[in-house]
mmCIF file of C-alpha atoms and ligand atoms in Angstrom:
data_model
loop_
_atom_site.group_PDB
_atom_site.id
_atom_site.type_symbol
_atom_site.label_atom_id
_atom_site.label_comp_id
_atom_site.label_asym_id
_atom_site.label_seq_id
_atom_site.Cartn_x
_atom_site.Cartn_y
_atom_site.Cartn_z
ATOM 1 C CA UNK P 29 10.435 -22.317 86.635
ATOM 2 C CA UNK P 30 12.442 -24.813 88.818
ATOM 3 C CA UNK P 31 14.694 -26.606 86.417
ATOM 4 C CA UNK P 32 14.737 -30.610 87.223
ATOM 5 C CA UNK P 33 18.137 -32.627 87.476
ATOM 6 C CA UNK P 34 18.187 -35.292 86.587
ATOM 7 C CA UNK P 35 17.224 -38.419 88.694
ATOM 8 C CA UNK P 36 21.073 -40.171 89.905
ATOM 9 C CA UNK P 37 20.361 -43.842 91.561
ATOM 10 C CA UNK P 38 20.800 -44.471 93.958
ATOM 11 C CA UNK P 39 23.105 -47.962 94.057
ATOM 12 C CA UNK P 40 22.480 -50.928 93.863
ATOM 13 C CA UNK P 41 18.987 -50.274 92.825
ATOM 14 C CA UNK P 42 18.338 -54.164 92.406
ATOM 15 C CA UNK P 43 20.156 -57.292 93.522
ATOM 16 C CA UNK P 44 21.071 -60.090 91.005
ATOM 17 C CA UNK P 45 22.007 -63.465 91.569
ATOM 18 C CA UNK P 46 25.080 -64.660 90.464
ATOM 19 C CA UNK P 47 24.681 -66.636 87.527
ATOM 20 C CA UNK P 48 27.022 -69.615 86.290
ATOM 21 C CA UNK P 49 26.952 -68.623 82.245
ATOM 22 C CA UNK P 50 28.394 -71.399 79.354
ATOM 23 C CA UNK P 51 26.674 -71.298 77.272
ATOM 24 C CA UNK P 52 28.489 -71.136 73.281
ATOM 25 C CA UNK P 53 28.223 -67.756 73.409
ATOM 26 C CA UNK P 54 26.961 -65.519 74.522
ATOM 27 C CA UNK P 55 30.369 -65.804 77.998
ATOM 28 C CA UNK P 56 30.689 -63.285 80.593
ATOM 29 C CA UNK P 57 31.682 -60.097 80.503
ATOM 30 C CA UNK P 58 35.159 -59.054 81.601
ATOM 31 C CA UNK P 59 35.169 -57.804 84.358
ATOM 32 C CA UNK P 60 37.394 -54.535 82.896
ATOM 33 C CA UNK P 61 34.839 -54.842 79.889
ATOM 34 C CA UNK P 62 32.147 -54.355 82.513
ATOM 35 C CA UNK P 63 33.200 -51.638 84.271
ATOM 36 C CA UNK P 64 33.735 -49.565 80.977
ATOM 37 C CA UNK P 65 30.013 -49.938 80.122
ATOM 38 C CA UNK P 66 29.655 -47.191 83.198
ATOM 39 C CA UNK P 67 32.074 -44.815 81.503
ATOM 40 C CA UNK P 68 29.973 -41.468 81.063
ATOM 41 C CA UNK P 69 28.500 -41.692 77.415
ATOM 42 C CA UNK P 70 30.937 -39.245 74.881
ATOM 43 C CA UNK P 71 29.090 -38.842 71.484
ATOM 44 C CA UNK P 72 30.569 -40.981 67.829
ATOM 45 C CA UNK P 73 32.147 -38.339 66.728
ATOM 46 C CA UNK P 74 34.202 -36.805 70.350
ATOM 47 C CA UNK P 75 38.054 -36.993 69.499
ATOM 48 C CA UNK P 76 38.278 -39.436 72.488
ATOM 49 C CA UNK P 77 35.939 -41.540 70.004
ATOM 50 C CA UNK P 78 38.190 -41.702 67.321
ATOM 51 C CA UNK P 79 41.433 -42.110 70.385
ATOM 52 C CA UNK P 80 39.703 -44.939 70.762
ATOM 53 C CA UNK P 81 38.928 -46.784 68.446
ATOM 54 C CA UNK P 82 42.354 -46.134 66.268
ATOM 55 C CA UNK P 83 43.280 -48.425 69.773
ATOM 56 C CA UNK P 84 41.019 -51.741 68.905
ATOM 57 C CA UNK P 85 41.905 -51.163 65.182
ATOM 58 C CA UNK P 86 45.089 -51.705 65.926
ATOM 59 C CA UNK P 87 44.285 -54.575 68.880
ATOM 60 C CA UNK P 88 42.221 -55.637 66.456
ATOM 61 C CA UNK P 89 45.053 -55.726 63.173
ATOM 62 C CA UNK P 90 46.366 -57.595 66.326
ATOM 63 C CA UNK P 91 43.822 -60.554 67.146
ATOM 64 C CA UNK P 92 43.600 -61.106 63.727
ATOM 65 C CA UNK P 93 46.860 -61.528 62.663
ATOM 66 C CA UNK P 94 46.291 -59.195 59.999
ATOM 67 C CA UNK P 95 48.193 -57.035 56.756
ATOM 68 C CA UNK P 96 49.825 -53.653 58.201
ATOM 69 C CA UNK P 97 47.740 -51.619 59.032
ATOM 70 C CA UNK P 98 45.471 -53.437 56.745
ATOM 71 C CA UNK P 99 41.264 -52.014 57.806
ATOM 72 C CA UNK P 100 38.910 -53.465 60.440
ATOM 73 C CA UNK P 101 36.606 -51.571 62.273
ATOM 74 C CA UNK P 102 33.678 -53.056 64.538
ATOM 75 C CA UNK P 103 29.775 -53.632 62.843
ATOM 76 C CA UNK P 104 26.785 -51.998 65.497
ATOM 77 C CA UNK P 105 25.158 -55.090 65.495
ATOM 78 C CA UNK P 106 26.477 -59.178 66.725
ATOM 79 C CA UNK P 107 27.687 -61.687 64.387
ATOM 80 C CA UNK P 108 25.327 -62.232 62.003
ATOM 81 C CA UNK P 109 26.301 -58.639 60.572
ATOM 82 C CA UNK P 110 29.235 -59.414 60.108
ATOM 83 C CA UNK P 111 28.498 -61.878 58.128
ATOM 84 C CA UNK P 112 25.893 -60.660 55.687
ATOM 85 C CA UNK P 113 28.051 -57.736 55.802
ATOM 86 C CA UNK P 114 30.548 -59.607 54.233
ATOM 87 C CA UNK P 115 28.224 -61.469 51.451
ATOM 88 C CA UNK P 116 26.188 -57.662 50.822
ATOM 89 C CA UNK P 117 29.790 -56.007 50.173
ATOM 90 C CA UNK P 118 31.489 -58.669 47.958
ATOM 91 C CA UNK P 119 28.789 -61.130 45.802
ATOM 92 C CA UNK P 120 26.682 -59.622 43.382
ATOM 93 C CA UNK P 121 24.530 -61.457 41.482
ATOM 94 C CA UNK P 122 24.568 -63.807 39.419
ATOM 95 C CA UNK P 123 28.610 -64.773 41.542
ATOM 96 C CA UNK P 124 29.173 -68.027 42.048
ATOM 97 C CA UNK P 125 29.991 -68.884 45.462
ATOM 98 C CA UNK P 126 31.263 -72.113 46.842
ATOM 99 C CA UNK P 127 30.427 -72.413 51.207
ATOM 100 C CA UNK P 128 31.568 -74.886 53.420
ATOM 101 C CA UNK P 129 28.888 -75.914 55.155
ATOM 102 C CA UNK P 130 28.974 -79.073 58.148
ATOM 103 C CA UNK P 131 26.750 -76.717 60.875
ATOM 104 C CA UNK P 132 23.819 -74.755 60.905
ATOM 105 C CA UNK P 133 25.524 -71.584 60.403
ATOM 106 C CA UNK P 134 28.245 -72.494 57.385
ATOM 107 C CA UNK P 135 23.454 -72.900 56.262
ATOM 108 C CA UNK P 136 23.072 -69.804 57.032
ATOM 109 C CA UNK P 137 26.185 -68.513 55.252
ATOM 110 C CA UNK P 138 24.651 -70.069 52.364
ATOM 111 C CA UNK P 139 20.900 -68.631 52.950
ATOM 112 C CA UNK P 140 22.642 -65.574 53.028
ATOM 113 C CA UNK P 141 24.571 -65.492 50.031
ATOM 114 C CA UNK P 142 22.048 -67.211 47.516
ATOM 115 C CA UNK P 143 19.240 -63.903 48.992
ATOM 116 C CA UNK P 144 21.972 -61.230 47.520
ATOM 117 C CA UNK P 145 22.152 -63.124 44.109
ATOM 118 C CA UNK P 146 25.501 -65.127 44.698
ATOM 119 C CA UNK P 147 24.419 -69.244 43.115
ATOM 120 C CA UNK P 148 25.871 -71.585 45.973
ATOM 121 C CA UNK P 149 27.263 -74.389 45.857
ATOM 122 C CA UNK P 150 27.543 -76.480 48.967
ATOM 123 C CA UNK P 151 30.841 -79.133 50.248
ATOM 124 C CA UNK P 152 29.492 -80.949 53.302
ATOM 125 C CA UNK P 153 30.395 -83.216 55.257
ATOM 126 C CA UNK P 154 28.782 -86.446 57.669
ATOM 127 C CA UNK P 155 27.954 -84.483 60.690
ATOM 128 C CA UNK P 156 30.523 -84.311 63.930
ATOM 129 C CA UNK P 157 33.034 -84.433 61.145
ATOM 130 C CA UNK P 158 34.700 -81.609 59.736
ATOM 131 C CA UNK P 159 35.283 -79.811 55.792
ATOM 132 C CA UNK P 160 37.362 -82.432 53.927
ATOM 133 C CA UNK P 161 39.584 -79.375 52.328
ATOM 134 C CA UNK P 162 40.251 -82.336 49.103
ATOM 135 C CA UNK P 163 36.089 -81.658 48.481
ATOM 136 C CA UNK P 164 36.653 -77.928 48.673
ATOM 137 C CA UNK P 165 39.411 -78.629 45.743
ATOM 138 C CA UNK P 166 36.862 -80.507 43.876
ATOM 139 C CA UNK P 167 34.700 -78.351 43.536
ATOM 140 C CA UNK P 168 35.938 -75.156 43.544
ATOM 141 C CA UNK P 169 35.519 -74.196 39.662
ATOM 142 C CA UNK P 170 34.887 -70.732 39.187
ATOM 143 C CA UNK P 171 33.767 -69.784 42.290
ATOM 144 C CA UNK P 172 34.644 -66.527 43.227
ATOM 145 C CA UNK P 173 34.600 -66.984 46.458
ATOM 146 C CA UNK P 174 34.964 -68.751 49.256
ATOM 147 C CA UNK P 175 33.608 -69.422 52.461
ATOM 148 C CA UNK P 176 34.306 -70.699 55.494
ATOM 149 C CA UNK P 177 33.061 -71.033 59.911
ATOM 150 C CA UNK P 178 36.373 -71.796 61.277
ATOM 151 C CA UNK P 179 34.177 -73.659 64.409
ATOM 152 C CA UNK P 180 30.771 -74.115 63.894
ATOM 153 C CA UNK P 181 29.065 -74.048 67.161
ATOM 154 C CA UNK P 182 26.337 -76.377 66.103
ATOM 155 C CA UNK P 183 28.915 -79.425 66.094
ATOM 156 C CA UNK P 184 31.300 -79.132 68.095
ATOM 157 C CA UNK P 185 33.727 -78.577 64.764
ATOM 158 C CA UNK P 186 37.193 -77.188 63.687
ATOM 159 C CA UNK P 187 37.000 -76.631 60.556
ATOM 160 C CA UNK P 188 40.763 -76.927 58.600
ATOM 161 C CA UNK P 189 40.588 -73.071 57.529
ATOM 162 C CA UNK P 190 44.528 -72.901 56.840
ATOM 163 C CA UNK P 191 44.336 -76.023 54.757
ATOM 164 C CA UNK P 192 41.434 -74.761 52.716
ATOM 165 C CA UNK P 193 42.907 -70.629 52.362
ATOM 166 C CA UNK P 194 45.839 -72.313 50.838
ATOM 167 C CA UNK P 195 43.663 -74.240 48.538
ATOM 168 C CA UNK P 196 41.239 -71.277 47.295
ATOM 169 C CA UNK P 197 44.676 -69.174 47.494
ATOM 170 C CA UNK P 198 45.554 -70.298 44.412
ATOM 171 C CA UNK P 199 42.886 -69.972 42.880
ATOM 172 C CA UNK P 200 42.552 -66.593 42.944
ATOM 173 C CA UNK P 201 39.050 -66.709 44.009
ATOM 174 C CA UNK P 202 38.194 -64.490 48.063
ATOM 175 C CA UNK P 203 38.019 -66.416 50.663
ATOM 176 C CA UNK P 204 35.839 -65.285 54.045
ATOM 177 C CA UNK P 205 35.823 -66.915 57.324
ATOM 178 C CA UNK P 206 33.439 -66.970 60.497
ATOM 179 C CA UNK P 207 36.255 -66.673 62.922
ATOM 180 C CA UNK P 208 33.189 -65.714 66.043
ATOM 181 C CA UNK P 209 34.156 -69.140 68.149
ATOM 182 C CA UNK P 210 37.801 -68.476 66.703
ATOM 183 C CA UNK P 211 39.168 -65.175 67.498
ATOM 184 C CA UNK P 212 40.342 -64.309 70.285
ATOM 185 C CA UNK P 213 41.448 -67.443 71.555
ATOM 186 C CA UNK P 214 43.022 -69.440 68.783
ATOM 187 C CA UNK P 215 45.480 -68.397 66.462
ATOM 188 C CA UNK P 216 44.132 -67.068 63.558
ATOM 189 C CA UNK P 217 46.887 -65.320 60.618
ATOM 190 C CA UNK P 218 44.546 -63.753 58.040
ATOM 191 C CA UNK P 219 47.395 -62.713 56.122
ATOM 192 C CA UNK P 220 50.387 -65.844 56.265
ATOM 193 C CA UNK P 221 46.125 -67.871 55.629
ATOM 194 C CA UNK P 222 46.056 -65.468 52.836
ATOM 195 C CA UNK P 223 41.871 -64.472 54.365
ATOM 196 C CA UNK P 224 40.056 -62.030 52.266
ATOM 197 C CA UNK P 225 37.071 -61.040 54.983
ATOM 198 C CA UNK P 226 36.705 -61.927 58.183
ATOM 199 C CA UNK P 227 34.117 -61.481 61.743
ATOM 200 C CA UNK P 228 33.788 -62.184 64.858
ATOM 201 C CA UNK P 229 30.690 -61.256 67.248
ATOM 202 C CA UNK P 230 32.489 -59.291 70.623
ATOM 203 C CA UNK P 231 30.050 -61.509 73.132
ATOM 204 C CA UNK P 232 32.488 -64.552 72.526
ATOM 205 C CA UNK P 233 35.876 -65.463 72.715
ATOM 206 C CA UNK P 234 36.754 -61.507 74.096
ATOM 207 C CA UNK P 235 32.964 -61.557 77.088
ATOM 208 C CA UNK P 236 32.232 -58.210 75.397
ATOM 209 C CA UNK P 237 29.059 -57.241 75.062
ATOM 210 C CA UNK P 238 26.758 -58.267 72.378
ATOM 211 C CA UNK P 239 26.360 -56.380 69.296
ATOM 212 C CA UNK P 240 29.558 -55.392 67.827
ATOM 213 C CA UNK P 241 30.360 -57.418 64.772
ATOM 214 C CA UNK P 242 34.627 -57.274 65.033
ATOM 215 C CA UNK P 243 35.806 -57.283 61.274
ATOM 216 C CA UNK P 244 38.725 -57.699 58.564
ATOM 217 C CA UNK P 245 38.994 -56.537 54.869
ATOM 218 C CA UNK P 246 41.732 -57.695 53.206
ATOM 219 C CA UNK P 247 43.068 -55.190 50.275
ATOM 220 C CA UNK P 248 41.950 -58.084 47.870
ATOM 221 C CA UNK P 249 38.912 -57.399 49.040
ATOM 222 C CA UNK P 250 38.362 -53.371 48.887
ATOM 223 C CA UNK P 251 39.725 -53.818 45.468
ATOM 224 C CA UNK P 252 37.111 -56.147 44.373
ATOM 225 C CA UNK P 253 34.276 -54.572 46.119
ATOM 226 C CA UNK P 254 35.478 -51.076 44.411
ATOM 227 C CA UNK P 255 34.460 -52.976 41.223
ATOM 228 C CA UNK P 256 30.855 -53.853 41.832
ATOM 229 C CA UNK P 257 28.334 -53.180 38.849
ATOM 230 C CA UNK P 258 25.530 -51.625 41.344
ATOM 231 C CA UNK P 259 26.141 -50.182 45.239
ATOM 232 C CA UNK P 260 25.925 -52.765 47.700
ATOM 233 C CA UNK P 261 21.512 -53.215 48.378
ATOM 234 C CA UNK P 262 22.450 -52.972 53.073
ATOM 235 C CA UNK P 263 23.947 -49.534 52.543
ATOM 236 C CA UNK P 264 24.488 -49.563 56.775
ATOM 237 C CA UNK P 265 26.971 -51.974 56.361
ATOM 238 C CA UNK P 266 28.723 -50.060 52.953
ATOM 239 C CA UNK P 267 32.449 -50.715 52.948
ATOM 240 C CA UNK P 268 33.098 -47.386 51.864
ATOM 241 C CA UNK P 269 30.431 -45.925 54.213
ATOM 242 C CA UNK P 270 33.063 -48.198 57.252
ATOM 243 C CA UNK P 271 35.884 -47.437 55.488
ATOM 244 C CA UNK P 272 34.481 -43.332 55.986
ATOM 245 C CA UNK P 273 34.005 -43.529 59.121
ATOM 246 C CA UNK P 274 36.980 -45.163 61.279
ATOM 247 C CA UNK P 275 39.789 -44.083 58.807
ATOM 248 C CA UNK P 276 38.073 -40.394 58.387
ATOM 249 C CA UNK P 277 36.376 -39.788 60.560
ATOM 250 C CA UNK P 278 33.055 -38.589 59.172
ATOM 251 C CA UNK P 279 29.510 -39.444 59.823
ATOM 252 C CA UNK P 280 27.858 -42.468 58.473
ATOM 253 C CA UNK P 281 25.908 -44.268 61.547
ATOM 254 C CA UNK P 282 25.432 -43.192 64.758
ATOM 255 C CA UNK P 283 28.111 -46.382 66.717
ATOM 256 C CA UNK P 284 27.407 -47.803 69.799
ATOM 257 C CA UNK P 285 29.785 -45.513 71.917
ATOM 258 C CA UNK P 286 29.243 -47.551 74.891
ATOM 259 C CA UNK P 287 30.058 -51.175 73.613
ATOM 260 C CA UNK P 288 32.813 -49.218 71.754
ATOM 261 C CA UNK P 289 34.351 -48.553 75.532
ATOM 262 C CA UNK P 290 33.906 -52.798 77.303
ATOM 263 C CA UNK P 291 35.060 -54.112 73.815
ATOM 264 C CA UNK P 292 37.614 -52.058 74.001
ATOM 265 C CA UNK P 293 38.733 -52.867 77.472
ATOM 266 C CA UNK P 294 37.533 -56.754 76.970
ATOM 267 C CA UNK P 295 40.239 -57.282 73.831
ATOM 268 C CA UNK P 296 42.492 -55.666 75.303
ATOM 269 C CA UNK P 297 42.343 -57.739 78.386
ATOM 270 C CA UNK P 298 42.744 -60.682 75.706
ATOM 271 C CA UNK P 299 45.861 -59.340 74.133
ATOM 272 C CA UNK P 300 47.822 -58.955 77.289
ATOM 273 C CA UNK P 301 46.929 -62.328 78.561
ATOM 274 C CA UNK P 302 48.830 -63.251 75.445
ATOM 275 C CA UNK P 303 46.775 -66.446 72.568
ATOM 276 C CA UNK P 304 48.629 -69.235 72.400
ATOM 277 C CA UNK P 305 48.006 -68.267 76.385
ATOM 278 C CA UNK P 306 45.090 -68.799 76.451
ATOM 279 C CA UNK P 307 44.640 -71.133 73.695
ATOM 280 C CA UNK P 308 46.452 -73.168 75.851
ATOM 281 C CA UNK P 309 44.135 -72.219 78.670
ATOM 282 C CA UNK P 310 41.286 -73.881 76.491
ATOM 283 C CA UNK P 311 42.529 -77.241 76.600
ATOM 284 C CA UNK P 312 43.766 -77.246 79.259
ATOM 285 C CA UNK P 313 39.615 -76.668 81.032
ATOM 286 C CA UNK P 314 39.033 -78.730 78.235
ATOM 287 C CA UNK P 315 41.111 -82.124 78.840
ATOM 288 C CA UNK P 316 39.896 -81.950 82.991
ATOM 289 C CA UNK P 317 35.889 -81.377 82.220
ATOM 290 C CA UNK P 318 35.986 -84.118 79.803
ATOM 291 C CA UNK P 319 38.013 -86.251 82.299
ATOM 292 C CA UNK P 320 36.288 -85.470 85.156
ATOM 293 C CA UNK P 321 33.219 -86.520 83.325
ATOM 294 C CA UNK P 322 34.203 -89.545 82.018
ATOM 295 C CA UNK P 323 33.495 -92.643 84.675
ATOM 296 C CA UNK P 324 29.667 -90.471 83.785
ATOM 297 C CA UNK P 325 29.642 -92.272 80.614
ATOM 298 C CA UNK P 326 30.301 -88.909 78.963
ATOM 299 C CA UNK P 327 32.223 -89.322 75.299
ATOM 300 C CA UNK P 328 33.551 -86.266 72.726
ATOM 301 C CA UNK P 329 30.881 -85.859 69.948
ATOM 302 C CA UNK P 330 33.708 -85.226 67.658
ATOM 303 C CA UNK P 331 35.326 -88.377 66.565
ATOM 304 C CA UNK P 332 38.793 -87.006 65.452
ATOM 305 C CA UNK P 333 41.059 -85.298 68.185
ATOM 306 C CA UNK P 334 42.420 -83.340 64.745
ATOM 307 C CA UNK P 335 38.654 -82.592 63.914
ATOM 308 C CA UNK P 336 37.625 -80.811 68.061
ATOM 309 C CA UNK P 337 36.787 -77.190 68.466
ATOM 310 C CA UNK P 338 39.209 -76.560 71.423
ATOM 311 C CA UNK P 339 35.871 -73.818 72.348
ATOM 312 C CA UNK P 340 33.431 -75.533 72.631
ATOM 313 C CA UNK P 341 32.679 -78.652 73.978
ATOM 314 C CA UNK P 342 30.554 -80.976 72.489
ATOM 315 C CA UNK P 343 30.767 -84.127 74.777
ATOM 316 C CA UNK P 344 27.855 -87.173 73.420
ATOM 317 C CA UNK P 345 25.461 -88.063 76.701
ATOM 318 C CA UNK P 346 25.258 -90.880 79.334
ATOM 319 C CA UNK P 347 22.691 -93.670 77.472
ATOM 320 C CA UNK P 348 19.846 -92.715 80.488
ATOM 321 C CA UNK P 349 20.115 -88.842 81.225
ATOM 322 C CA UNK P 350 17.264 -86.978 80.571
ATOM 323 C CA UNK P 351 18.655 -84.041 78.803
ATOM 324 C CA UNK P 352 16.292 -81.152 79.492
ATOM 325 C CA UNK P 353 15.530 -82.485 83.494
ATOM 326 C CA UNK P 354 18.988 -81.866 84.227
ATOM 327 C CA UNK P 355 19.571 -78.642 82.802
ATOM 328 C CA UNK P 356 16.054 -76.972 84.386
ATOM 329 C CA UNK P 357 18.160 -77.695 87.593
ATOM 330 C CA UNK P 358 21.113 -76.689 86.423
ATOM 331 C CA UNK P 359 19.089 -73.791 85.520
ATOM 332 C CA UNK P 360 17.535 -73.296 88.701
ATOM 333 C CA UNK P 361 20.676 -73.256 89.761
ATOM 334 C CA UNK P 362 21.491 -70.560 88.261
ATOM 335 C CA UNK P 363 24.012 -72.386 85.650
ATOM 336 C CA UNK P 364 23.061 -72.222 82.384
ATOM 337 C CA UNK P 365 24.274 -75.639 79.514
ATOM 338 C CA UNK P 366 23.256 -75.881 76.080
ATOM 339 C CA UNK P 367 22.145 -78.965 74.815
ATOM 340 C CA UNK P 368 22.092 -80.069 70.632
ATOM 341 C CA UNK P 369 21.113 -78.421 67.907
ATOM 342 C CA UNK P 370 18.550 -79.811 65.394
ATOM 343 C CA UNK P 371 19.600 -83.538 64.920
ATOM 344 C CA UNK P 372 22.222 -83.696 68.225
ATOM 345 C CA UNK P 373 18.626 -82.614 70.827
ATOM 346 C CA UNK P 374 19.567 -84.575 73.392
ATOM 347 C CA UNK P 375 22.188 -86.142 71.601
ATOM 348 C CA UNK P 376 25.021 -84.065 72.830
ATOM 349 C CA UNK P 377 25.988 -81.129 75.254
ATOM 350 C CA UNK P 378 27.608 -78.261 73.913
ATOM 351 C CA UNK P 379 29.845 -76.309 76.952
ATOM 352 C CA UNK P 380 30.922 -72.876 76.589
ATOM 353 C CA UNK P 381 34.384 -72.234 76.624
ATOM 354 C CA UNK P 382 35.373 -68.975 75.437
ATOM 355 C CA UNK P 383 36.633 -65.662 77.172
ATOM 356 C CA UNK P 384 36.117 -66.350 80.431
ATOM 357 C CA UNK P 385 33.627 -69.661 80.368
ATOM 358 C CA UNK P 386 36.916 -71.360 79.676
ATOM 359 C CA UNK P 387 37.859 -70.551 83.932
ATOM 360 C CA UNK P 388 38.229 -73.595 87.165
ATOM 361 C CA UNK P 389 35.832 -71.150 89.263
ATOM 362 C CA UNK P 390 32.775 -71.094 86.876
ATOM 363 C CA UNK P 391 33.527 -75.273 86.073
ATOM 364 C CA UNK P 392 33.864 -75.899 89.497
ATOM 365 C CA UNK P 393 30.268 -74.498 90.048
ATOM 366 C CA UNK P 394 29.571 -76.954 87.009
ATOM 367 C CA UNK P 395 31.001 -80.265 88.356
ATOM 368 C CA UNK P 396 29.591 -79.428 91.820
ATOM 369 C CA UNK P 397 26.255 -79.344 90.951
ATOM 370 C CA UNK P 398 26.102 -82.569 88.525
ATOM 371 C CA UNK P 399 27.378 -84.522 91.559
ATOM 372 C CA UNK P 400 24.392 -84.030 93.407
ATOM 373 C CA UNK P 401 22.036 -83.520 90.736
ATOM 374 C CA UNK P 402 23.406 -87.095 89.211
ATOM 375 C CA UNK P 403 24.244 -87.938 93.155
ATOM 376 C CA UNK P 404 27.957 -89.142 91.509
ATOM 377 C CA UNK P 405 29.865 -88.510 94.183
ATOM 378 C CA UNK P 406 33.812 -88.193 93.174
ATOM 379 C CA UNK P 407 32.799 -85.929 90.749
ATOM 380 C CA UNK P 408 34.688 -82.607 92.137
ATOM 381 C CA UNK P 409 36.904 -83.734 92.890
ATOM 382 C CA UNK P 410 38.808 -85.226 89.722
ATOM 383 C CA UNK P 411 37.881 -83.268 88.177
ATOM 384 C CA UNK P 412 40.459 -80.594 89.935
ATOM 385 C CA UNK P 413 42.666 -83.662 90.160
ATOM 386 C CA UNK P 414 42.130 -83.235 86.024
ATOM 387 C CA UNK P 415 42.918 -79.611 86.197
ATOM 388 C CA UNK P 416 46.107 -80.131 88.598
ATOM 389 C CA UNK P 417 47.770 -82.623 86.332
HETATM 390 N N1 LIG X 12 28.333 -68.125 63.415
HETATM 391 C C1 LIG X 12 28.798 -68.984 64.392
HETATM 392 C C2 LIG X 12 30.493 -70.070 64.379
HETATM 393 C C3 LIG X 12 28.344 -68.616 65.746
HETATM 394 O O1 LIG X 12 28.327 -69.576 66.622
HETATM 395 C C4 LIG X 12 26.891 -67.730 65.233
HETATM 396 C C5 LIG X 12 26.991 -67.726 66.501
HETATM 397 O O2 LIG X 12 26.206 -68.019 67.989
HETATM 398 C C6 LIG X 12 27.117 -66.111 64.681
HETATM 399 C C7 LIG X 12 27.901 -66.787 63.221
HETATM 400 C C8 LIG X 12 25.158 -65.191 64.579
HETATM 401 O O3 LIG X 12 26.361 -64.963 65.710
HETATM 402 P P1 LIG X 12 24.909 -63.903 66.129
HETATM 403 O O4 LIG X 12 24.263 -64.977 67.134
HETATM 404 O O5 LIG X 12 25.651 -62.775 67.596
HETATM 405 O O6 LIG X 12 24.122 -63.113 65.711
#
């Protein structure tokens, strides 16, 4: 019998069009991550993969500003799994949980915490405004956990996590932070702020493929987990199982090794560029885009400057602009941007400035297309001039 050879594709098999992806996630994949994706597959229990995992853990400690030796890991799922794992491991039936909910993702947290048995109370803020830390202080009561979204993607609002953390720390409650639109681009100081559980999604500020949720877990959070009356109902992300694989190299489930390859490269590239440099890059890009579009009637949606999330630029649309029609025209030209969500649909655009999206080249493409679609001569020139400043 003749054994069949694995067919080797003659490349390239298909030509795909270039696409300019400027949504608030996913973001364009970093070239180093793209290359790493094509590495030959290794087993999830291979010594080389464990070595790579240890490097990822060290780099995550740096990205999140954790205590030395703090536990970090990748969950095999998107940012929502990072969110769910926190509540599944750290909340039990009847726990009091205070959730800062000033947008869709804060509300998602509340829904998840309730499903894991928490008595959820909400701290809210008007749409487009940040959570007021004194409202957290007023409503803290005997909460065992406080949860907050650092950057609320649905409205482009940055919540004041360091100030909220200071209040929570004094109370002894655990603090969970969603850093999905901030970690890797904005400063994050887990240890200095006193955060107990933090997560992001690989496809956001790090420009890695979707499918991994990098997390960091404090000692206090592990102590709370150890004191559970019942095991967590979410077997897949049980903290003990995670610790087994990431610290003791024991099998728990088959991790997506090729995503680890890509993620490790993307994270390394971010740290080599420097987190302060990345934060400065985002601000420079946001300012140039806002300046270029202002004469057309676009204006910042978030009223107070300190409440604006640099990585998701929320711009109010000019009177009379047909949001859906313009975005459809852009999509025909292989450019994707995102509109508002729920109450802000048709009212705003949300331009992604995370990871590789926050570069002049893709925004040049957008400005050039808009100059044409909106018949707005001078837009590209204004953008170039603003970049120079
Ligand atoms: N939290 C925030 C702030 C987000 O922006 C998102 C996704 O956009 C999520 C959580 C959920 O992440 P995912 O869609 O990767 O599950």
